[in-house]
Amino acid sequence: IVPFARVRQTIEADYGGPLELTFASFESDPVSGDSVSQTHRARLAGSNRAVRVQVLRPDAVLTLQRNLRLVTWMIRALK
């Protein structure tokens, strides 16, 4: 799990401002996650509409590259 401070930093960099300007509320604990991302519940500022925000993990690109190499190796091994 990516620490919430890092999640906040990523979202604020992507949206260009404080989290509170975009979201009325934002759950710090993710509701789901996988090897490349995690998902948080939130409510949009203004409309209060419920949304889910998917945040890429810092090492997502490396993980995807590693997984692709593994699958390529497995395919070659099965031939």
Tab-separated table of C-alpha atoms in Angstrom:
chain	number	residue	atom	x	y	z
A	1	ILE	CA	0.000	0.000	0.000
A	2	VAL	CA	1.282	3.429	-0.955
A	3	PRO	CA	1.266	5.772	2.078
A	4	PHE	CA	-1.471	8.404	1.953
A	5	ALA	CA	1.077	11.250	2.015
A	6	ARG	CA	2.457	9.920	-1.292
A	7	VAL	CA	-1.067	9.476	-2.713
A	8	ARG	CA	-1.908	13.079	-1.768
A	9	GLN	CA	1.328	14.316	-3.361
A	10	THR	CA	0.569	12.457	-6.609
A	11	ILE	CA	-3.017	13.721	-6.839
A	12	GLU	CA	-2.065	17.310	-6.037
A	13	ALA	CA	0.654	17.235	-8.693
A	14	ASP	CA	-1.757	15.771	-11.269
A	15	TYR	CA	-4.607	18.192	-10.467
A	16	GLY	CA	-2.376	21.210	-9.911
A	17	GLY	CA	-3.544	22.160	-6.439
A	18	PRO	CA	-4.581	21.068	-2.969
A	19	LEU	CA	-6.651	17.897	-2.685
A	20	GLU	CA	-9.436	19.830	-0.957
A	21	LEU	CA	-10.045	22.014	-4.026
A	22	THR	CA	-10.957	18.961	-6.122
A	23	PHE	CA	-12.498	16.660	-3.520
A	24	ALA	CA	-14.976	17.389	-0.731
A	25	SER	CA	-13.812	14.181	0.936
A	26	PHE	CA	-11.157	11.590	0.189
A	27	GLU	CA	-10.690	8.289	2.026
A	28	SER	CA	-7.064	7.753	2.973
A	29	ASP	CA	-7.400	3.960	3.050
A	30	PRO	CA	-7.656	2.335	-0.392
A	31	VAL	CA	-10.697	0.170	-1.142
A	32	SER	CA	-8.755	-1.978	-3.602
A	33	GLY	CA	-5.350	-2.350	-5.137
A	34	ASP	CA	-3.199	-4.414	-7.430
A	35	SER	CA	0.422	-4.501	-8.522
A	36	VAL	CA	0.254	-1.185	-10.401
A	37	SER	CA	-2.422	0.927	-8.707
A	38	GLN	CA	-4.763	1.413	-5.779
A	39	THR	CA	-8.257	2.872	-5.637
A	40	HIS	CA	-9.699	5.336	-3.121
A	41	ARG	CA	-13.274	6.515	-2.544
A	42	ALA	CA	-13.862	10.255	-2.746
A	43	ARG	CA	-16.538	12.902	-3.258
A	44	LEU	CA	-16.106	15.722	-5.750
A	45	ALA	CA	-16.036	19.277	-4.450
A	46	GLY	CA	-19.053	21.256	-5.603
A	47	SER	CA	-21.344	18.405	-6.678
A	48	ASN	CA	-20.514	16.022	-3.796
A	49	ARG	CA	-20.741	13.221	-6.366
A	50	ALA	CA	-19.248	9.902	-5.197
A	51	VAL	CA	-16.245	8.812	-7.283
A	52	ARG	CA	-13.383	6.356	-7.123
A	53	VAL	CA	-9.874	7.633	-7.742
A	54	GLN	CA	-7.273	5.254	-9.122
A	55	VAL	CA	-3.679	6.168	-8.279
A	56	LEU	CA	-0.704	4.524	-9.971
A	57	ARG	CA	1.946	3.138	-7.671
A	58	PRO	CA	5.344	4.885	-7.943
A	59	ASP	CA	6.943	1.735	-9.400
A	60	ALA	CA	4.074	0.906	-11.794
A	61	VAL	CA	6.111	1.196	-15.003
A	62	LEU	CA	8.879	-1.044	-13.640
A	63	THR	CA	6.313	-3.597	-12.465
A	64	LEU	CA	4.638	-3.671	-15.879
A	65	GLN	CA	7.990	-4.061	-17.637
A	66	ARG	CA	8.978	-6.890	-15.283
A	67	ASN	CA	5.626	-8.639	-15.820
A	68	LEU	CA	5.941	-8.317	-19.593
A	69	ARG	CA	9.439	-9.856	-19.522
A	70	LEU	CA	8.113	-12.736	-17.420
A	71	VAL	CA	5.216	-13.417	-19.787
A	72	THR	CA	7.566	-13.242	-22.786
A	73	TRP	CA	9.918	-15.730	-21.115
A	74	MET	CA	6.985	-18.065	-20.319
A	75	ILE	CA	5.735	-17.981	-23.906
A	76	ARG	CA	9.183	-18.795	-25.235
A	77	ALA	CA	9.593	-21.616	-22.704
A	78	LEU	CA	6.288	-23.178	-23.770
A	79	LYS	CA	7.224	-23.294	-27.467
